[in-house]
Amino acid sequence: MRRWPYQLSAEELRAAFTEALDPQLAQHHVVHTAGYQDAIRRIANELQCEATEAALLAYRNADDAAGYARRLLASTATGTMLVDAGFATAGTFTLVEQQQATGITQREIIRLETLAESLIQGADDPRGWFSAVRGALRAGIERGAVGVKTICAYRATLRLQPVDTDALGVAFSAIRIRAERGEHPRLSGSALCHALLFEAAQECRELDVPLQVHCGFGDPDEDLAKTSPLGLRTLFIDPAYRGLRIALLHCYPYHREAAYLCSVFPDVYMDLSLTIPFAGLEGGRAMREALGLCPTSKLLYASDASRYPEVSFVAAVAHREALAEALGELVARGILDTTAAVGAGRQVLAENAKRIYNLTD
Amino acid sequence: MRRWPYQLSAEELRAAFTEALDPQLAQHHVVHTAGYQDAIRRIANELQCEATEAALLAYRNADDAAGYARRLLASTATGTMLVDAGFATAGTFTLVEQQQATGITQREIIRLETLAESLIQGADDPRGWFSAVRGALRAGIERGAVGVKTICAYRATLRLQPVDTDALGVAFSAIRIRAERGEHPRLSGSALCHALLFEAAQECRELDVPLQVHCGFGDPDEDLAKTSPLGLRTLFIDPAYRGLRIALLHCYPYHREAAYLCSVFPDVYMDLSLTIPFAGLEGGRAMREALGLCPTSKLLYASDASRYPEVSFVAAVAHREALAEALGELVARGILDTTAAVGAGRQVLAENAKRIYNLTD
Amino acid sequence: MRRWPYQLSAEELRAAFTEALDPQLAQHHVVHTAGYQDAIRRIANELQCEATEAALLAYRNADDAAGYARRLLASTATGTMLVDAGFATAGTFTLVEQQQATGITQREIIRLETLAESLIQGADDPRGWFSAVRGALRAGIERGAVGVKTICAYRATLRLQPVDTDALGVAFSAIRIRAERGEHPRLSGSALCHALLFEAAQECRELDVPLQVHCGFGDPDEDLAKTSPLGLRTLFIDPAYRGLRIALLHCYPYHREAAYLCSVFPDVYMDLSLTIPFAGLEGGRAMREALGLCPTSKLLYASDASRYPEVSFVAAVAHREALAEALGELVARGILDTTAAVGAGRQVLAENAKRIYNLTD
C-alpha cells in the first residue's frame, strides 16, 4: 500500500477504481461507471459524510491519515493480507511496515516474473536461470511467503505451449544481453514466460504452496483475448503438476470457464477480485454465475487492492454483499438452508484461503 | 442405465452429479455445489424422506430397486428415451432390457466414434473405412436407431478443418497398425476425427436423421476451449450438408453462441442438458439466455443421464422448472400469452424432438 | 429505408427481425422467438390494433404508407439518423429522399468496403488504391458524411494481422483482374481487408471522424467466432491510431469484452443495436452486463434498422425500456440517484453520439 500520510486527488481516487492506464479514463469516464458511483456511496456511508466525490475527498484529506486508513481496513475484517510484493515501489510500505501500519498480518506472495527478471544476469543459460529461480522461490517460501503469482498474461499468451528449447535458448540470450547492458530485462514472449511458468509450477508443487495465475480482467497491457484460464490446461492434466494448487485470479469475463475448471479439476480454485468493486452490479452477476459450477469450497475472496484502503474497503463490503445475495438466492429457492449458506460464506471469505495457503490463525 | 438392483454409496451418487473424473471432487467438493444440494432436495421431496444425502441413500438402498427406479422415472414423464449406446458396459442394461425395466420406449442414438473404431481393422484405407462406417450407420438406422452422435470434442478440436488427405492417410495407417496389434484403436486427432465427422454428416443427411454434436460442457478429457459450436461452421454453410439436422448438445458456456446458430441456420437445434441439473441456478440462467436468440422451435430437452434414475429425475424436474420460469418471465412481461407459453413448453419438452427425430407416438 | 408505399407480407416482416438469410427461418421459426413476439406486441400497442401478426399487417397494409411510417418513426424520437449508405439499392430511398420522407435529419456513414471496391479498377497497385480510398473518404466527409463503417467481420477475421506486403500485392492483383473483367470485385480475405482497415483508421483519425466496426452479432455470412472486438487490439494500442474514435457496433455475445475495452481505452465506444429488438429479454440482460464495465459516457444507442420503420420503432422503444431498467436497477440499489440516472440515459440516447460524431443540433 501507498505509504501514508498522503493527500488524494479526485483523479487519483478514480484511477484506483479502473484498470485503465490512460489518464483520460479517470478524467472523463470513471465517474460515469456504476462501480465508481457505488464505491463513493459505500465509502461515504462508512464515513458518514455526504455521498459525493468532493465531500469524500475533503473528509479523508482532512482526517488523520493513519486513523482513516485503519478505520476503513478494520471494516474489511481482514484476518491476513496476502500481498503480491511485485507492486512494491519506493512510495509503498514494505510488508513489515504495512503490518505495523495496518495492524493486519501480512504474508507475501512472490511475483514470479519480477523475481525471475532479477536473476537473469547471473545465469549462463536457461537451465541455470531456472535453477536460480527455483532456489529463490524456495528461499522466499522458507522466509515466510505463502504462494507464488504469475503475471504471464501480461507478458505472453496464457495459451500455454510446450517448451521449445531452441526458441527458449535464443530468447534467453537476447534478454541476457539486455541485462548485461544494464537495461531492465523485461520478460515477455511465450518462449521465456511459458518455460518459466512450468518451472515455477513444479517448484510450487514441491514446496506445497499455491500458484496464483492472473487470468482475464486486468489492465490493457494484456490482450484479454489471450487470458482465458482454459489455456492453462497443461497444468491441470499433466501428471508432472499433480497436486499443485492453482488459484485463478480475477477471471472475468472467463469466470464461467474458470468455474468449470474448478468443478472438474481437484486442485483448481478461483476468485473474482476486482470485478466485484469495479463492475457495479455485474460483479454480483459474475458471482452468481461462478457459483453455478464452482463449489463454494473452491471460490476465494480477494480484493486485488494494491495501494489504497478505499479499494480494500469497497472490495470487502461489496464482496460480502454479492456473496450474501448469491447465497441468499439459494436459500430463498430452498437449495441451501441458512446454516449451509453461512458455512458456504465462511468457506469463501476465510476457510478456503486458510486451507489452501496453509495459514495458521 | 446401470442394471439394477444395486446399492449406491454417497460417492457414487455425488459422482453422478459432476463431470469430474478425479474422485477427489466427489469426495470433497460436490457436496459444496448448488447443483448437488438442489438434487438432494428434489429427490428427497419426491421420496418424502429427509433432505439429506444420508437419508436419501438409506431410503433408496432399502427400497425395492426396480420400484424405486420406476417411480423416479415415472416422474420424468418421459415418452421416449433416445439413448447413446456408446456408454454401454457389461454393467448396463441393453436397450431391450432397459425398455422392459423402465417401461419407457427406447430408441438408439449411434455413437459415431465407437462404431468407427470397431471398423478400422477391417478396412484397407480411409475410403474403405468410411464406406464401412456409412454402411454401418445405414444398417443401424434401418435397425431402428434414430440419430447419430459425435463426440469429436473429446477426440479433437471442434474447429473443423478441411480434410487433409495426406494427413488422413498417415493417421489411418498408424491407427490401423494399433488395431492389428490387438490394441484398442482409439480415434483421436483432427485428421481422422474431422474426416469421419464429414462422412457421417453426409450419411445422416442422406438417411434423413439428425447428427448430434457434443459441444461445450463435458468431462475434462475435452479441452473446453476447443468445443465451441461455432467451430462447426462448415456443416452449416457447405451446400454438401444442406438439409442435415444438427443437434448441438450441452453447449454451456457457449449456449449464447449456440442460440445464435439456431437463429440463423435452418436446421440447427440445441439443448442445455446437464447444465440444468448440475449448475444450480446457473442452469435456469443459461435457459433464459438461450431463449434470447434461440426460437422455442429449436430448443430441445435432454437429461444427459447415462446411468442413474436420480439424474434422469432431477434433470427432468429442474428442466421443467427452468423452462417454466423462463417462459413465465415472458408471460409476466406481456411478450407471450399463457397459451403461447404452454405451446412453447410443449415444443421444447416433446414436439421439437418428435419432429426432428421423426418419432411416431 | 425501403421506398414507400409498399405492402408487407408476414414473411417480409419476420425477415426484418432476424439475421437469418435462409427463408426457412422466417417461414417456420421467427414466430417462435421472444424478440418477434415482443415486436408484434409493441407495434400493435402503438397502432392500437390487435396484438397479432395478421392484425398488424392488415392495419399497416391498409393504412396510408407515409403517415404510418412517419407515425412509427415519430415515436422513436430520433433527432438525427446516421445511415450506412452501403445498404442502398434501387428500392431504397436516397438520403435526400429519406430526409424528406421521414422529416428526420439524415447523415451518411460511409461503408468502407463498398467504397473501396468501387476504386479497385482505377488503381494500379495497393498504394494507389489506398490513396484513392483515402481521398474518397476525405471527399465524403467534406460532403457531409460523419463517419466510416467497416464490415471487415463479413469479409475476413477481425483478429487483425500486421500487413503482409507480399500477400497484399498478390491479393490486389487477383481482385483487380476480376474488376477488369467486369466482375464485381468483392473484397475478402485478411490481406486486403486488414490493410484497408488500417488505412481507413488512419484517415479517420486525420479527419477526426469515428470509425465504426461491425463486431459480433450479424448475418451468417460472418463467422461469429472471428468477430470479437478483442481482435482489434492493434487499433487501440498502436500510437499510429492514437485519438481515433472507434465505435464497436452490435458486439453481442462479446458485449462484456466490448465493455471492457470501453473501460480501459479512451476512445472506444460500443452499442448493442439489434440485440435489443431481436433477442427478447436477453437484450436487456446484455444491456445490464455491458453497463458493468462500460461507462455510460461510452455506450451508444443504435437501431441497426435498415429498411423498415417497424424495426426503427421496436429498437427505439425496447432500447429505452432496457436502458430505463438497467439504470432503474442502479437507482433501486442506491448506486445512482434519479438525476444521475436521467443524465446517464441522456448520454446513451443522444449526448454521446452528438459528441463523438460532432453533430450539431
XYZ file of C-alpha atoms in Angstrom, chain C residues 39-344:
306
model
C -42.082 -6.678 -31.620
C -45.634 -7.590 -32.630
C -46.910 -6.607 -29.216
C -45.063 -3.295 -29.174
C -46.136 -2.255 -32.665
C -49.739 -3.322 -32.070
C -49.754 -1.362 -28.859
C -48.615 1.730 -30.733
C -51.160 1.233 -33.501
C -53.906 0.304 -31.059
C -54.687 -2.812 -33.070
C -54.950 -6.435 -32.014
C -51.591 -7.876 -30.991
C -51.336 -10.458 -33.740
C -49.154 -10.559 -36.788
C -52.211 -10.730 -39.047
C -53.971 -7.771 -37.424
C -50.841 -5.707 -37.517
C -50.181 -6.435 -41.182
C -53.799 -5.774 -42.101
C -53.623 -2.439 -40.305
C -50.350 -1.287 -41.827
C -51.167 -2.516 -45.340
C -54.474 -0.655 -45.251
C -53.008 2.497 -43.773
C -51.542 5.471 -45.586
C -47.971 4.244 -46.016
C -46.243 7.564 -45.437
C -48.387 8.501 -42.472
C -47.907 5.060 -40.970
C -44.143 5.184 -41.341
C -43.902 8.726 -40.008
C -46.045 7.775 -37.043
C -43.762 4.901 -36.064
C -40.659 6.956 -36.701
C -42.005 9.884 -34.684
C -42.340 7.531 -31.727
C -38.648 6.781 -31.903
C -37.914 10.439 -31.096
C -34.903 10.282 -33.383
C -33.116 13.616 -33.785
C -30.664 12.538 -36.458
C -30.278 9.286 -38.328
C -26.764 8.119 -39.079
C -27.197 5.955 -42.155
C -24.810 3.369 -43.542
C -25.267 4.116 -47.231
C -23.847 0.724 -48.141
C -27.293 -0.837 -47.829
C -28.656 1.332 -50.656
C -30.438 -0.452 -53.509
C -32.745 0.684 -56.290
C -35.680 0.098 -53.949
C -34.420 2.272 -51.114
C -34.607 5.999 -50.524
C -31.583 8.114 -51.217
C -30.544 10.068 -48.149
C -32.083 13.236 -49.573
C -35.344 11.452 -50.251
C -35.244 9.786 -46.854
C -34.816 13.082 -45.067
C -37.804 14.473 -46.901
C -39.914 11.337 -46.427
C -39.193 10.917 -42.733
C -38.775 14.512 -41.668
C -35.642 13.420 -39.789
C -32.155 14.781 -40.446
C -30.033 12.184 -42.244
C -26.262 11.951 -42.094
C -24.201 9.487 -44.002
C -21.845 6.875 -42.668
C -19.528 5.749 -45.458
C -19.276 1.992 -45.834
C -15.607 1.397 -46.303
C -15.609 -1.850 -48.234
C -18.270 -0.740 -50.723
C -16.365 2.434 -51.432
C -13.061 0.605 -51.707
C -14.443 -1.955 -54.125
C -15.529 0.821 -56.463
C -11.975 2.137 -56.590
C -10.112 -1.050 -57.398
C -10.312 -0.862 -61.154
C -8.844 2.612 -61.247
C -5.806 1.713 -59.169
C -2.512 0.215 -60.315
C -1.382 -1.151 -57.020
C -2.384 -1.236 -53.338
C -0.676 2.090 -52.708
C -2.683 3.764 -55.425
C -5.827 2.072 -54.243
C -5.368 3.209 -50.659
C -4.645 6.708 -51.842
C -7.873 6.727 -53.839
C -9.830 5.313 -50.894
C -8.448 7.905 -48.520
C -9.197 10.645 -50.998
C -12.750 9.395 -51.390
C -13.181 9.227 -47.611
C -11.991 12.820 -47.323
C -14.366 13.860 -50.065
C -17.229 12.002 -48.431
C -16.630 13.638 -45.081
C -16.333 17.054 -46.723
C -19.636 16.328 -48.463
C -21.259 15.804 -45.065
C -20.711 12.204 -44.023
C -19.947 11.939 -40.320
C -18.173 8.615 -40.015
C -16.883 5.485 -41.693
C -18.044 1.920 -41.119
C -16.129 -1.259 -41.770
C -17.743 -4.625 -42.307
C -14.404 -6.387 -42.205
C -16.091 -9.006 -39.989
C -18.040 -10.164 -43.049
C -15.021 -10.338 -45.286
C -12.193 -11.555 -43.085
C -11.427 -12.338 -39.474
C -11.482 -9.404 -37.053
C -8.289 -10.724 -35.471
C -6.229 -8.059 -37.154
C -2.881 -9.134 -38.534
C 0.036 -6.900 -39.482
C 0.049 -6.058 -43.179
C 1.913 -8.612 -45.267
C 3.007 -6.556 -48.261
C 3.588 -9.556 -50.492
C 0.241 -11.159 -49.739
C -1.415 -7.787 -50.201
C 0.164 -7.355 -53.632
C -0.912 -10.786 -54.778
C -4.447 -10.385 -53.474
C -4.771 -6.963 -55.020
C -3.631 -8.211 -58.412
C -6.147 -11.012 -58.280
C -9.073 -8.782 -57.383
C -8.046 -6.165 -59.909
C -8.127 -8.764 -62.674
C -11.680 -9.618 -61.674
C -12.627 -5.959 -61.754
C -11.122 -5.531 -65.217
C -13.105 -8.496 -66.473
C -16.233 -6.688 -65.376
C -16.871 -8.962 -62.410
C -17.832 -7.411 -59.098
C -14.578 -7.142 -57.168
C -15.804 -8.390 -53.808
C -13.220 -7.668 -51.169
C -12.431 -10.560 -48.913
C -9.553 -12.085 -47.011
C -7.358 -10.597 -44.376
C -4.572 -9.489 -46.708
C -6.805 -6.932 -48.405
C -9.321 -6.189 -45.679
C -6.925 -5.617 -42.813
C -4.611 -3.391 -44.830
C -7.638 -1.402 -45.977
C -8.914 -1.140 -42.429
C -5.595 0.212 -41.170
C -5.564 2.841 -43.932
C -9.120 3.871 -43.174
C -8.361 4.049 -39.466
C -5.504 6.457 -40.105
C -7.645 8.533 -42.409
C -10.477 8.682 -39.886
C -8.048 9.803 -37.246
C -6.791 12.571 -39.507
C -10.321 13.572 -40.474
C -11.403 13.433 -36.806
C -14.402 11.192 -37.534
C -15.275 7.899 -35.860
C -14.615 4.512 -37.376
C -17.475 2.099 -36.801
C -16.541 -1.569 -36.670
C -19.125 -4.295 -37.042
C -18.417 -6.839 -34.278
C -20.302 -9.904 -33.121
C -23.978 -10.492 -33.961
C -24.740 -10.298 -37.659
C -25.945 -12.432 -40.514
C -24.413 -15.847 -41.201
C -22.113 -14.534 -43.908
C -19.783 -13.890 -40.999
C -18.095 -16.497 -38.851
C -19.138 -15.314 -35.387
C -16.079 -16.991 -33.868
C -13.884 -14.456 -35.608
C -15.749 -11.278 -34.767
C -14.778 -10.471 -31.202
C -13.801 -6.820 -30.783
C -10.784 -8.008 -28.800
C -9.183 -8.804 -32.152
C -8.967 -5.078 -32.924
C -6.289 -4.583 -30.271
C -3.795 -3.054 -32.710
C -6.179 -0.149 -33.287
C -6.316 0.507 -29.544
C -2.645 0.311 -28.672
C -0.669 1.332 -31.755
C 0.268 5.015 -31.388
C -0.455 5.426 -35.116
C -4.163 5.404 -34.260
C -3.997 7.460 -31.089
C -7.050 9.681 -30.817
C -9.090 7.672 -33.320
C -12.623 7.214 -32.039
C -13.832 3.656 -32.589
C -17.462 2.615 -32.253
C -17.905 -1.122 -31.742
C -21.257 -1.999 -33.305
C -23.564 -4.814 -32.146
C -20.960 -6.705 -30.074
C -23.213 -9.488 -28.729
C -22.240 -12.058 -27.455
C -18.936 -10.217 -26.979
C -20.572 -7.278 -25.214
C -18.745 -7.974 -21.941
C -15.479 -7.900 -23.856
C -16.556 -4.702 -25.627
C -17.467 -3.111 -22.299
C -14.025 -3.999 -21.001
C -12.422 -2.298 -23.998
C -14.545 0.800 -23.379
C -13.383 0.812 -19.767
C -9.661 0.838 -20.493
C -9.182 2.605 -23.833
C -10.086 6.292 -24.000
C -11.593 6.428 -27.474
C -13.510 3.170 -27.683
C -17.316 3.202 -27.694
C -19.916 0.485 -28.142
C -23.540 -0.153 -28.966
C -25.835 -3.169 -28.639
C -28.148 -2.239 -31.519
C -30.040 -5.207 -32.949
C -29.597 -7.394 -29.875
C -32.169 -5.216 -28.142
C -35.063 -5.636 -30.619
C -34.141 -9.173 -31.750
C -33.247 -11.060 -28.593
C -36.212 -10.619 -26.271
C -35.267 -10.257 -22.633
C -31.701 -11.192 -23.477
C -31.342 -7.689 -24.927
C -31.955 -6.122 -21.545
C -29.602 -8.624 -19.963
C -26.854 -7.651 -22.424
C -27.508 -4.013 -21.564
C -27.102 -4.663 -17.849
C -23.998 -6.729 -18.451
C -22.474 -4.043 -20.681
C -23.142 -1.377 -18.065
C -20.991 -3.365 -15.671
C -17.695 -2.112 -17.028
C -18.770 0.295 -19.780
C -19.132 3.877 -18.573
C -22.456 5.462 -19.562
C -20.342 8.012 -21.405
C -19.252 5.238 -23.790
C -22.452 3.382 -24.646
C -24.302 4.429 -27.790
C -27.849 3.919 -28.945
C -28.330 2.312 -32.364
C -31.298 0.702 -34.035
C -29.491 -1.162 -36.808
C -32.745 -0.714 -38.760
C -32.018 -0.658 -42.466
C -35.315 -0.987 -44.308
C -38.434 -0.841 -42.170
C -39.894 1.723 -39.790
C -41.158 -1.203 -37.711
C -37.613 -2.107 -36.766
C -36.698 1.506 -36.030
C -39.717 1.735 -33.788
C -39.202 -1.500 -31.865
C -35.480 -0.839 -31.465
C -36.099 2.614 -30.028
C -38.861 1.603 -27.654
C -37.164 -1.572 -26.475
C -33.861 0.235 -26.112
C -35.341 2.957 -23.961
C -37.048 0.341 -21.847
C -33.915 -1.765 -21.435
C -31.901 1.299 -20.560
C -34.518 2.502 -18.099
C -34.499 -0.877 -16.405
C -30.721 -1.119 -16.231
C -30.448 2.384 -14.811
C -33.504 1.860 -12.641
C -31.796 -1.111 -11.059
C -28.863 1.137 -10.175
C -31.275 3.648 -8.671
C -33.086 0.946 -6.725
C -29.748 -0.168 -5.306
C -28.833 3.360 -4.316
C -25.887 3.481 -6.714
C -27.302 6.337 -8.799
C -29.801 8.948 -7.769
C -32.596 9.775 -10.175
C -30.878 12.839 -11.544
C -27.744 10.878 -12.313
C -29.773 8.103 -13.933
C -31.629 10.565 -16.147
C -28.304 12.094 -17.101
C -26.915 8.675 -17.943
